[in-house]
C-alpha atoms as a PDB file:
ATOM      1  CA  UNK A   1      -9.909  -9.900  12.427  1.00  0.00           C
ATOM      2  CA  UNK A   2     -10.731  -9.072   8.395  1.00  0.00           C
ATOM      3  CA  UNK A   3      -8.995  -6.824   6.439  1.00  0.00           C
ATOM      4  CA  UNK A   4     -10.908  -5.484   3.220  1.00  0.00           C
ATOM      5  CA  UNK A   5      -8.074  -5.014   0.555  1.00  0.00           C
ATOM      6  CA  UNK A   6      -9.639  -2.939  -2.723  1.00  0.00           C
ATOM      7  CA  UNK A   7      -6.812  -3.721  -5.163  1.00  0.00           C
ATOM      8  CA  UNK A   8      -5.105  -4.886  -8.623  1.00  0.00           C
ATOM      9  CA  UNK A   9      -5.439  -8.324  -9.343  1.00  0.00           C
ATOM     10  CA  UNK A  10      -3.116 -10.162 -11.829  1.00  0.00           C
ATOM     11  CA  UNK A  11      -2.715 -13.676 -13.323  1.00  0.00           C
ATOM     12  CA  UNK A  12       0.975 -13.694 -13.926  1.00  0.00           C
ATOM     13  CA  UNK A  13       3.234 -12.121 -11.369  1.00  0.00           C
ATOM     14  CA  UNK A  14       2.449 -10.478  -8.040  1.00  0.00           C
ATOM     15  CA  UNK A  15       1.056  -7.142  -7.701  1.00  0.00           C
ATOM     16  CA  UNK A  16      -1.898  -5.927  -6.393  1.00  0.00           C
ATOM     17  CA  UNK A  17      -4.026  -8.272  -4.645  1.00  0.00           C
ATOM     18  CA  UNK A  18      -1.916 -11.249  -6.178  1.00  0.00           C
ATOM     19  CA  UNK A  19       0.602  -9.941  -3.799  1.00  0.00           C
ATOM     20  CA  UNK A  20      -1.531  -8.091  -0.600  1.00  0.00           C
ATOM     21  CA  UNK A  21      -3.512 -11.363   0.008  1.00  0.00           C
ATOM     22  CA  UNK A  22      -0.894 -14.124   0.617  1.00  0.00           C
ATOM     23  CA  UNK A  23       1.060 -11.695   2.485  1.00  0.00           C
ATOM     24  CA  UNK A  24      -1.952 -10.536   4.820  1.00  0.00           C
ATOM     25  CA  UNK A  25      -2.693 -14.555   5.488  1.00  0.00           C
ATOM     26  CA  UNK A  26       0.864 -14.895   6.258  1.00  0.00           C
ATOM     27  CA  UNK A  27       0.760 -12.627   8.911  1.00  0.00           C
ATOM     28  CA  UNK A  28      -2.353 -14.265  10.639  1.00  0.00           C
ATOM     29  CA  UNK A  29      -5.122 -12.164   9.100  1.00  0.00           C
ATOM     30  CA  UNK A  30      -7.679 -12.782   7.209  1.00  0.00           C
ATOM     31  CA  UNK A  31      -8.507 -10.631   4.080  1.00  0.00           C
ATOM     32  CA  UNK A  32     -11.085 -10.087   1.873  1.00  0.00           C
ATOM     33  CA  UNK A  33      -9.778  -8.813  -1.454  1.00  0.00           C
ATOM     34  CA  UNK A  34     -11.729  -6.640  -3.832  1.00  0.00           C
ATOM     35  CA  UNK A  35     -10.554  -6.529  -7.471  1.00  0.00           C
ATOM     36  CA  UNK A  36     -10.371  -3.301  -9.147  1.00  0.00           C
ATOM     37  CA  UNK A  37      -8.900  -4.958 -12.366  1.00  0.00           C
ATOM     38  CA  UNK A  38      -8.372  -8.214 -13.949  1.00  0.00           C
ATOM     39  CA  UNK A  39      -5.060  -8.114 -15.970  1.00  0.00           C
ATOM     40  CA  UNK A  40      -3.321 -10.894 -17.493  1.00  0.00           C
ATOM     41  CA  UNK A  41       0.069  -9.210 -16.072  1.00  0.00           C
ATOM     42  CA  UNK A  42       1.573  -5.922 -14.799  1.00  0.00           C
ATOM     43  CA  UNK A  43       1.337  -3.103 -17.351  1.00  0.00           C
ATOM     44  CA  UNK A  44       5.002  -2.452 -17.032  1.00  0.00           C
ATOM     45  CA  UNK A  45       6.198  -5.377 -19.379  1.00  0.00           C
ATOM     46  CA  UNK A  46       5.014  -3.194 -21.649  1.00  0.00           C
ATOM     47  CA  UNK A  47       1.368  -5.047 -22.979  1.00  0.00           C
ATOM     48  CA  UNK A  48      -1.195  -6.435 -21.264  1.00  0.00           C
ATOM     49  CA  UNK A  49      -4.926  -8.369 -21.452  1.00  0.00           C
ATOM     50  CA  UNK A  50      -7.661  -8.266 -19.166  1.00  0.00           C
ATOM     51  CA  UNK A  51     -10.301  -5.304 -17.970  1.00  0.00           C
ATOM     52  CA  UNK A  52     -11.133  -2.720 -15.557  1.00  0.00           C
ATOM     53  CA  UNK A  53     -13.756  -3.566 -13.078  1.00  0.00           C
ATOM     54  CA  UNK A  54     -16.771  -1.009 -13.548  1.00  0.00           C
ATOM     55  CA  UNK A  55     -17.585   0.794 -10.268  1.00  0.00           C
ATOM     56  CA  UNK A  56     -21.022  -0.647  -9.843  1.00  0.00           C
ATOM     57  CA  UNK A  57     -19.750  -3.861 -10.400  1.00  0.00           C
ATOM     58  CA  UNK A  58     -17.612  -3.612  -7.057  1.00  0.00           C
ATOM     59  CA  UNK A  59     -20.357  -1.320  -5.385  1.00  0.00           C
ATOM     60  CA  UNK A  60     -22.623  -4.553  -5.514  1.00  0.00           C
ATOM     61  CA  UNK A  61     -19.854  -6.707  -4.026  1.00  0.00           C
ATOM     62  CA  UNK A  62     -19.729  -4.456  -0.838  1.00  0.00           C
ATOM     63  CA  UNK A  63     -23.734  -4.140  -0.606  1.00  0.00           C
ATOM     64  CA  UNK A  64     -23.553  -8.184  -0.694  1.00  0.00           C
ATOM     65  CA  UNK A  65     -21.210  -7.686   1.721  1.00  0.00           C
ATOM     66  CA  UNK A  66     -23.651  -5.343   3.914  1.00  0.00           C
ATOM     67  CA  UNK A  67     -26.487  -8.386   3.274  1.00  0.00           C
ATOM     68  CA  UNK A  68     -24.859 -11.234   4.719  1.00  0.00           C
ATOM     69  CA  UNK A  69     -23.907  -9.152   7.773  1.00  0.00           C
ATOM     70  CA  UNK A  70     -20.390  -9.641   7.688  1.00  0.00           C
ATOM     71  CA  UNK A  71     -18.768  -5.810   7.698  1.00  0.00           C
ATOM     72  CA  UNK A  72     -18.732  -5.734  11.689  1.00  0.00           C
ATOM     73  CA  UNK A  73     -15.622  -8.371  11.392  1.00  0.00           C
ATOM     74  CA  UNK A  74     -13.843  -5.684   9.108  1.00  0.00           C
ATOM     75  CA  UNK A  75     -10.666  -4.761  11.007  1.00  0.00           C
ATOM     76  CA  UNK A  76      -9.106  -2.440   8.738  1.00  0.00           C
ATOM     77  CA  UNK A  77      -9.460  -1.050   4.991  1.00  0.00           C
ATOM     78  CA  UNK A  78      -6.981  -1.009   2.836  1.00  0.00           C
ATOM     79  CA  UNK A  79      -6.640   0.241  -0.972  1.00  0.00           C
ATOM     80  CA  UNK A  80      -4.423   0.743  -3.994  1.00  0.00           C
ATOM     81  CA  UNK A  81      -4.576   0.600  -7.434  1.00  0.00           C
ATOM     82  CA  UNK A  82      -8.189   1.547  -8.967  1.00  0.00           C
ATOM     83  CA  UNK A  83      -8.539   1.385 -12.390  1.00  0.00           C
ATOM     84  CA  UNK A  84     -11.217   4.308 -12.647  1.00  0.00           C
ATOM     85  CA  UNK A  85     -11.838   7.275 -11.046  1.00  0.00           C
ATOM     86  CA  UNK A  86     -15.205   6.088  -9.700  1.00  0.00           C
ATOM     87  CA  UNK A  87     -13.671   3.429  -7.933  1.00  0.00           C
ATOM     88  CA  UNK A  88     -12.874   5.632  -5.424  1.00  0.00           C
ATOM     89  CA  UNK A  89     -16.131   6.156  -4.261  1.00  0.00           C
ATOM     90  CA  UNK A  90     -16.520   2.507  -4.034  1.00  0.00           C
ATOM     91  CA  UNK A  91     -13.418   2.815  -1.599  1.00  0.00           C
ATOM     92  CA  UNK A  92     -15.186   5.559   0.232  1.00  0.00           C
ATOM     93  CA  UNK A  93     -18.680   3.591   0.714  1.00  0.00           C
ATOM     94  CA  UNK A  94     -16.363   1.074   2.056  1.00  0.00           C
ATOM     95  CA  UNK A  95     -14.637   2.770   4.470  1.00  0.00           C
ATOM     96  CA  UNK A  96     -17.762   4.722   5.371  1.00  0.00           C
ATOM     97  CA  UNK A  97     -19.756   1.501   6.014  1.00  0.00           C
ATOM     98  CA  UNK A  98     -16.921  -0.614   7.908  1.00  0.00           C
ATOM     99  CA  UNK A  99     -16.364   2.494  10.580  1.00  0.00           C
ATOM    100  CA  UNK A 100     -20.326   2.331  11.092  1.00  0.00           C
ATOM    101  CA  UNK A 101     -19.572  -0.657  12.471  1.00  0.00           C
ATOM    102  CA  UNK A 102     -15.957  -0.288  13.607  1.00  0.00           C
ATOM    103  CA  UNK A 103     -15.237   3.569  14.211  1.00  0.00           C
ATOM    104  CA  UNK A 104     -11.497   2.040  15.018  1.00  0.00           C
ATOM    105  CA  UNK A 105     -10.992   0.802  11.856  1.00  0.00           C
ATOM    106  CA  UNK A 106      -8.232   2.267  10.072  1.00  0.00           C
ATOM    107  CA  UNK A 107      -8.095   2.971   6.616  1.00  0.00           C
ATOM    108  CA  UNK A 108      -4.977   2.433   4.916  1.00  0.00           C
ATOM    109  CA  UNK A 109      -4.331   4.588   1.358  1.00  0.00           C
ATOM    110  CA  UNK A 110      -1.601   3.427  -0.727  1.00  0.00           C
ATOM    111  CA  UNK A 111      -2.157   6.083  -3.325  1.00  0.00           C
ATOM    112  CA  UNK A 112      -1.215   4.593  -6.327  1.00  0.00           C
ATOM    113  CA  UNK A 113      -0.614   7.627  -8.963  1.00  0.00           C
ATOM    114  CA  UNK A 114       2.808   6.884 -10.424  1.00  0.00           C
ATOM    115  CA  UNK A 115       6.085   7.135  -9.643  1.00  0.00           C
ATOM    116  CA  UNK A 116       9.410   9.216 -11.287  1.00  0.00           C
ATOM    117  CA  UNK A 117       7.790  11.863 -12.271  1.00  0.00           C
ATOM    118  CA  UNK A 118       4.977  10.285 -14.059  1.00  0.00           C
ATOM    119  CA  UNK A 119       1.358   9.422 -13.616  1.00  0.00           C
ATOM    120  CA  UNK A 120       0.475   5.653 -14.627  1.00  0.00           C
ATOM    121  CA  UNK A 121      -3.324   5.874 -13.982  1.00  0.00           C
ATOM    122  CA  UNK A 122      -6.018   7.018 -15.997  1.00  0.00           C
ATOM    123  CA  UNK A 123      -6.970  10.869 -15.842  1.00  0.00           C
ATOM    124  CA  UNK A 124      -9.068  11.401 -13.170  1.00  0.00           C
ATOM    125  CA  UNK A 125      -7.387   8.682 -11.040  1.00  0.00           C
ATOM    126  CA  UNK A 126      -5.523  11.170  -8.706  1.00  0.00           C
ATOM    127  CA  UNK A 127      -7.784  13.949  -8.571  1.00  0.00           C
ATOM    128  CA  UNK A 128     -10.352  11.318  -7.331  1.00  0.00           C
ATOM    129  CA  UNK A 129      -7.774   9.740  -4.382  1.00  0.00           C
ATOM    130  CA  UNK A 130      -7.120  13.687  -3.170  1.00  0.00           C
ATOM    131  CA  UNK A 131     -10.861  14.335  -3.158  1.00  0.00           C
ATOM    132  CA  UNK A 132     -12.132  11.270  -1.377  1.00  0.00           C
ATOM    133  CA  UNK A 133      -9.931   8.902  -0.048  1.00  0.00           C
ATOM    134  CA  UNK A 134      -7.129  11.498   1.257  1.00  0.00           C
ATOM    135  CA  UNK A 135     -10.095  13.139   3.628  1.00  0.00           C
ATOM    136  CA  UNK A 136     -11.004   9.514   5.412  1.00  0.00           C
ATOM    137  CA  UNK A 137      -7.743   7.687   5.399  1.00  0.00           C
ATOM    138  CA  UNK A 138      -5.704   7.269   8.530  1.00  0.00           C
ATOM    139  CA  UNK A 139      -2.287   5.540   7.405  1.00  0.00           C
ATOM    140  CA  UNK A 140      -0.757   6.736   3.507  1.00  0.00           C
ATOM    141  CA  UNK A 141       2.086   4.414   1.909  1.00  0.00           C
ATOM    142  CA  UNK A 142       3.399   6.907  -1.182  1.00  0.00           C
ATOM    143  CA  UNK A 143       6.269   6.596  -3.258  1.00  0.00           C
ATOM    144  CA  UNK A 144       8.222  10.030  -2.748  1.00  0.00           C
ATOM    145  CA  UNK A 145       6.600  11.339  -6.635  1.00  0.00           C
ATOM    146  CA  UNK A 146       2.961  10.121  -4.929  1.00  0.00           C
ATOM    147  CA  UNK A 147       3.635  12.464  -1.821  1.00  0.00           C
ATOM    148  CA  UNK A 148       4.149  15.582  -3.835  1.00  0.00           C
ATOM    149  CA  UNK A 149       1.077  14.959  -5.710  1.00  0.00           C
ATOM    150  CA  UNK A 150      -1.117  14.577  -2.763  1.00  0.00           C
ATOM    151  CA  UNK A 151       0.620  17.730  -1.121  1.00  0.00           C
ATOM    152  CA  UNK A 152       0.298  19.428  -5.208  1.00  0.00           C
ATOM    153  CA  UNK A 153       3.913  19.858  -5.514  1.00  0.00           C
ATOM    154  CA  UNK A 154       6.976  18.361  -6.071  1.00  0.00           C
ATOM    155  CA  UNK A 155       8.742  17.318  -2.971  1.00  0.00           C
ATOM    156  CA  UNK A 156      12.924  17.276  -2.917  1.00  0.00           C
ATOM    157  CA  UNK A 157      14.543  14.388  -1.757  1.00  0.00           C
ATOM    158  CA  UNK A 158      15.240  15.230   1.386  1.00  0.00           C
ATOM    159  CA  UNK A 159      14.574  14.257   4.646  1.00  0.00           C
ATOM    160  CA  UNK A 160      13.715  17.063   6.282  1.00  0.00           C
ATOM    161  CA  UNK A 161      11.391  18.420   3.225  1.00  0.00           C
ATOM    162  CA  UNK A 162       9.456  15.063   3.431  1.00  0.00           C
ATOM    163  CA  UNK A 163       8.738  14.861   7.325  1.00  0.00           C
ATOM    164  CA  UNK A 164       7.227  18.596   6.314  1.00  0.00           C
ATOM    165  CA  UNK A 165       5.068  17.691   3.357  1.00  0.00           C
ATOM    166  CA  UNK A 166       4.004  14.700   5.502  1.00  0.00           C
ATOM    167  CA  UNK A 167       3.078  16.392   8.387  1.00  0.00           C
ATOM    168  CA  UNK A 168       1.218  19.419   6.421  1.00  0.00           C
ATOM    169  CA  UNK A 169      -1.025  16.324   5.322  1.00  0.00           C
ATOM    170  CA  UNK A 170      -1.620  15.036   8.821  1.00  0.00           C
ATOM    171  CA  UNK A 171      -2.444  18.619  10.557  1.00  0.00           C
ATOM    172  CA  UNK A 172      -4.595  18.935   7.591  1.00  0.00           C
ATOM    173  CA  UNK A 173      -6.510  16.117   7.621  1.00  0.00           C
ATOM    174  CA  UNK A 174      -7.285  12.746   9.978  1.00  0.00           C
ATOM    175  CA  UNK A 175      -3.729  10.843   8.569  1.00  0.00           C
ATOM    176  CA  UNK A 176      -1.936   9.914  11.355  1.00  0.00           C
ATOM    177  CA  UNK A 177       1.041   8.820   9.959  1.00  0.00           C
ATOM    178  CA  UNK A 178       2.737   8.606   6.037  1.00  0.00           C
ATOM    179  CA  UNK A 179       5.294   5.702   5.043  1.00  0.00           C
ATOM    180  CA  UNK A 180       7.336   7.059   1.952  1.00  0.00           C
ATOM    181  CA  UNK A 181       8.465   3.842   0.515  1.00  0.00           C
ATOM    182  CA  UNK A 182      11.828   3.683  -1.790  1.00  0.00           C
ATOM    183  CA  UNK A 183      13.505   6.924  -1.513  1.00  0.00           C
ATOM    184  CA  UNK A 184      17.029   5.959  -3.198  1.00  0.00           C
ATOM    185  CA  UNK A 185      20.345   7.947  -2.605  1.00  0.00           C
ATOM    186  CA  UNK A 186      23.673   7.144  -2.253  1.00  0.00           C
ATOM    187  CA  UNK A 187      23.229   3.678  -2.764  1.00  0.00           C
ATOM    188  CA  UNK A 188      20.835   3.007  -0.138  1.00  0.00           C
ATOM    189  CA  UNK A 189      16.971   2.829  -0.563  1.00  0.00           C
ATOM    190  CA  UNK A 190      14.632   4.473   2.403  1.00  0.00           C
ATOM    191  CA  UNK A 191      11.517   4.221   3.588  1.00  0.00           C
ATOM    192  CA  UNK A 192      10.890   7.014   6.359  1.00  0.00           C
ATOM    193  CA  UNK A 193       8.023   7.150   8.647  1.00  0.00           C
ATOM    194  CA  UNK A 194       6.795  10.235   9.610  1.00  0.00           C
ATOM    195  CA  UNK A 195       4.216  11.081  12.572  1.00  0.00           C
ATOM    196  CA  UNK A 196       3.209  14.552  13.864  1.00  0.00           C
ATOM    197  CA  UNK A 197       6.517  14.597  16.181  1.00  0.00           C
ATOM    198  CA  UNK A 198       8.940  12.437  14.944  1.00  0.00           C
ATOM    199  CA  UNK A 199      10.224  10.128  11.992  1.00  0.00           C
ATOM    200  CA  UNK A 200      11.907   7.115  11.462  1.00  0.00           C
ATOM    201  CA  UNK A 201      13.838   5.628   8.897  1.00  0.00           C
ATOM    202  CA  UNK A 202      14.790   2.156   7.701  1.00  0.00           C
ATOM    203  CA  UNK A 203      17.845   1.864   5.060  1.00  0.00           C
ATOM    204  CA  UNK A 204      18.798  -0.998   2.856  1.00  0.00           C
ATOM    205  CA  UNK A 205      21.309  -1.270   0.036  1.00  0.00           C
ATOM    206  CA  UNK A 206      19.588  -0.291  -3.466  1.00  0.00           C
ATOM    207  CA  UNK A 207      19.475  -3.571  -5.729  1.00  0.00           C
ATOM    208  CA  UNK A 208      20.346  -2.673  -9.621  1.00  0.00           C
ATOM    209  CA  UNK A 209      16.850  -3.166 -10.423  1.00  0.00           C
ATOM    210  CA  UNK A 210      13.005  -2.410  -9.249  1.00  0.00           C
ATOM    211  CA  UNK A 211      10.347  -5.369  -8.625  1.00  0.00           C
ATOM    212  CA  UNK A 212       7.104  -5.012  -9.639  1.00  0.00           C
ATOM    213  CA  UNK A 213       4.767  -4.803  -6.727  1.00  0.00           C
ATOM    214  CA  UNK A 214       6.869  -4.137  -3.897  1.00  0.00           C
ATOM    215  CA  UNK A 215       5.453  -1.072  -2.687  1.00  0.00           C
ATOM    216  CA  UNK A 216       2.188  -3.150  -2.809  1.00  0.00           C
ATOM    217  CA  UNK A 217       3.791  -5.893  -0.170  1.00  0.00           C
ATOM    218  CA  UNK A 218       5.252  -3.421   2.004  1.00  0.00           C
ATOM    219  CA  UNK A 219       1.229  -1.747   1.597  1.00  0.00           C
ATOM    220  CA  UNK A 220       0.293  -4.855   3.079  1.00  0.00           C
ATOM    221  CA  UNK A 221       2.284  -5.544   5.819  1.00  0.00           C
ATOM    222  CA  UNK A 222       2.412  -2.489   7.223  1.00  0.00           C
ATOM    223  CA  UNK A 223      -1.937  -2.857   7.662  1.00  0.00           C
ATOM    224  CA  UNK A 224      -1.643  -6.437   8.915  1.00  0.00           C
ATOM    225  CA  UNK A 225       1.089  -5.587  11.356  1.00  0.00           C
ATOM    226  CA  UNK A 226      -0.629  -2.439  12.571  1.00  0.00           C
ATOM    227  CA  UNK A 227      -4.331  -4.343  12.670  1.00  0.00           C
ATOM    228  CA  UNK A 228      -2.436  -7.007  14.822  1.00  0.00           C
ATOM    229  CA  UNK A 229      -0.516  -4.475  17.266  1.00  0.00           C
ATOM    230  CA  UNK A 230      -1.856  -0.996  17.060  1.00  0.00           C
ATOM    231  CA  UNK A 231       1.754   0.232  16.856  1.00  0.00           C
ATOM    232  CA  UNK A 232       2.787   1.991  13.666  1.00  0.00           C
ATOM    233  CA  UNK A 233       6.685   1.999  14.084  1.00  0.00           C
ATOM    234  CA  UNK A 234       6.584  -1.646  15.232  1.00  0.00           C
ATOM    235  CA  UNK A 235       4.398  -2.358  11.831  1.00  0.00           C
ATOM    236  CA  UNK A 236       6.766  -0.206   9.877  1.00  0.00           C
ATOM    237  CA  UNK A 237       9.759  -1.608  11.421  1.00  0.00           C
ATOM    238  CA  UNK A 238       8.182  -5.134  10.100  1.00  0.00           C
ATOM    239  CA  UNK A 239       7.016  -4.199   6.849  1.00  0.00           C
ATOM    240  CA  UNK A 240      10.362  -2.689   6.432  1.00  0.00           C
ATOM    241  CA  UNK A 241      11.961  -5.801   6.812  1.00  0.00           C
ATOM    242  CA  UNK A 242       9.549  -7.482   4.747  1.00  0.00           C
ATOM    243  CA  UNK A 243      10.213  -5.662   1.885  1.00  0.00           C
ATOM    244  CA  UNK A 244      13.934  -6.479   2.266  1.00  0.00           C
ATOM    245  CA  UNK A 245      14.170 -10.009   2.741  1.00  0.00           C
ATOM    246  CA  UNK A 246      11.737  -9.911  -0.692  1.00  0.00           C
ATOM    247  CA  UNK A 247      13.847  -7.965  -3.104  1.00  0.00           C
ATOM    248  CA  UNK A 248      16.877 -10.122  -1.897  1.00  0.00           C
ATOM    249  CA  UNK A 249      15.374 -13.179  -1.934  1.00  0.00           C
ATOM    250  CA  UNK A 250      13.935 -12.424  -5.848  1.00  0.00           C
ATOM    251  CA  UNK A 251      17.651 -10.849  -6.446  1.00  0.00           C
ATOM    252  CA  UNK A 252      19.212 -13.946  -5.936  1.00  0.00           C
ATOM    253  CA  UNK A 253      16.677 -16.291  -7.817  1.00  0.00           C
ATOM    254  CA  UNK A 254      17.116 -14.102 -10.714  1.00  0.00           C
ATOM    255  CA  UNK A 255      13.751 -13.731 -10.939  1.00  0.00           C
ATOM    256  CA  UNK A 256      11.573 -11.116 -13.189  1.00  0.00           C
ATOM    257  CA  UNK A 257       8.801 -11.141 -10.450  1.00  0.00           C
ATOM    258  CA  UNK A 258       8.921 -11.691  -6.991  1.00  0.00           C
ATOM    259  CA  UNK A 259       9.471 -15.144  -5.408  1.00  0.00           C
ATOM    260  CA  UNK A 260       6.170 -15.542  -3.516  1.00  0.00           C
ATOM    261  CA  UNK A 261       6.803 -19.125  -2.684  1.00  0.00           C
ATOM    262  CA  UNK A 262      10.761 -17.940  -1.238  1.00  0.00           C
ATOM    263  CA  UNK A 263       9.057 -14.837   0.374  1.00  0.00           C
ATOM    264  CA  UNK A 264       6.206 -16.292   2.159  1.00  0.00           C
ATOM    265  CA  UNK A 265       8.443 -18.532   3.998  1.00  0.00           C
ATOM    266  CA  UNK A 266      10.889 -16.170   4.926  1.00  0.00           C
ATOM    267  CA  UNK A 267       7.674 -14.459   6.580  1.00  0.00           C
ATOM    268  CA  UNK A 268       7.265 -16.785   9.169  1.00  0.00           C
ATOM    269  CA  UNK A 269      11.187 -15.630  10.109  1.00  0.00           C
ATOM    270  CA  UNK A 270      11.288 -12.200   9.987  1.00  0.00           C
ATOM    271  CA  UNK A 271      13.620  -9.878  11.905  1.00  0.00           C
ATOM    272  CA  UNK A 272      11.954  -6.182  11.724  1.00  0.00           C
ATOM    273  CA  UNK A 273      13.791  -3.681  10.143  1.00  0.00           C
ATOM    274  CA  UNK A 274      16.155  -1.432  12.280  1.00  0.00           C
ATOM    275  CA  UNK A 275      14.570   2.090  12.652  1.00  0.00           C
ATOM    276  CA  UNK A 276      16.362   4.737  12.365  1.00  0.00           C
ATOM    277  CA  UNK A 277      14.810   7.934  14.212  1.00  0.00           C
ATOM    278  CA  UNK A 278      14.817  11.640  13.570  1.00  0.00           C
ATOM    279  CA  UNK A 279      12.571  14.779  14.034  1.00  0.00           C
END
């Protein structure tokens, strides 16, 4: 089993595909990542080096892919950050081509737009995720700011108003199920699954910072898990935990970027999150 994931990629720290690679392998998978960019770091330290990958550049890669005969071992597709707008019809072709061979194969959208009420990606970026990746994906993994723009308005933070946004995007399209990763109140941070007829909800204490890549590792795990037991809530319930056990671990190093070495070990421990469940 192969997972195709069409992502960041970054020398210094772990985002992206520097994150969603190690973390599929740890989980028993193999993956074949696809770089949309080539950064020297995350934009968020405020400067960066490095270039976004043209589309045709990364349409080649998946036609070599198509030559050597290799897509049928595809398991699952997953994608986030894409640098240009017409990277998301590379993503599409992608999808397209692995389900010719694998009609099964989920296609997991992490719809990387922005988050707190602002978009980080180039105009264009977000328009082109609603238009063609929205339509074919079967799993989404937004941030609560990422949700409203795929539904075109803001969603509160609440609950009950995000199992209905959700669930107007799955009777509206083939999504079977949205993760809305770190929804903070009161402390606590949530991630809440929500399926046509019912939701569930892991809660950990908020840390008094954010990590960089984060909702990219809990991205990941939640594909591998689901690829390796066709059970969302069990692969939430793990990439829940996952996502825990790596802002603690980096909390307690004191570290500016997450502790891959720390978190990849911890891994090969994990104790899936406890889900909460609601309607």
């Amino acid at each position: 089993m192969a997972i195709l994931s069409i992502q960041s990629r970054v020398s210094y720290g772990y985002v992206g595909n520097s994150i969603a690679v190690p973390a599929i392998q740890a989980a028993g998978l193999e993956v074949w990542p696809l770089d949309t960019v080539s950064f020297s770091n995350h934009p968020g330290h405020g400067q960066f080096r490095g270039e976004v990958r043209p589309a045709a550049e990364l349409e080649a890669q998946i036609d070599g892919l198509a030559a050597l005969g290799v897509m049928d071992r595809l398991s699952a597709v997953l994608s986030g950050y894409l640098g240009l707008p017409e990277t998301a019809g590379v993503v599409a072709t992608a999808v397209d081509r692995t389900r010719a061979s694998n009609p099964a194969a989920p296609f997991v959208l992490d719809p990387v737009i922005g988050d707190n009420g602002r978009h980080f990606v180039r105009d264009g970026v977000a328009e082109a995720i609603c238009e063609k990746l929205l339509p074919r994906a079967d799993i989404l993994t937004p941030n609560l700011y990422e949700l409203g723009v795929l539904c075109g308005a803001a969603i509160p933070d609440d609950a009950d108003a995000i199992s209905a946004a959700a669930r107007k995007l799955i009777q509206d399209s083939r999504v079977m199920a949205v993760a809305v990763t770190g929804i903070q109140r009161s402390g606590m941070v949530s991630n809440l699954l929500v399926l046509e007829n019912a939701r569930f909800e892991t809660m950990t204490p908020c840390l008094n910072r954010g990590f960089n890549g984060t909702g990219d590792l809990f991205a990941a795990l939640l594909t591998a898990w689901f690829v390796r037991s066709g059970d969302i809530r069990s692969a939430f319930a793990r990439a829940g935990g996952g996502l825990d056990a790596a802002t603690r671990i980096t909390e307690q190093a004191g570290r500016m970027e997450l502790d891959l070495p720390a978190i990849l070990k911890s891994l090969k421990t994990l104790h899936p999150a406890t889900l909460l469940q609601g309607h």
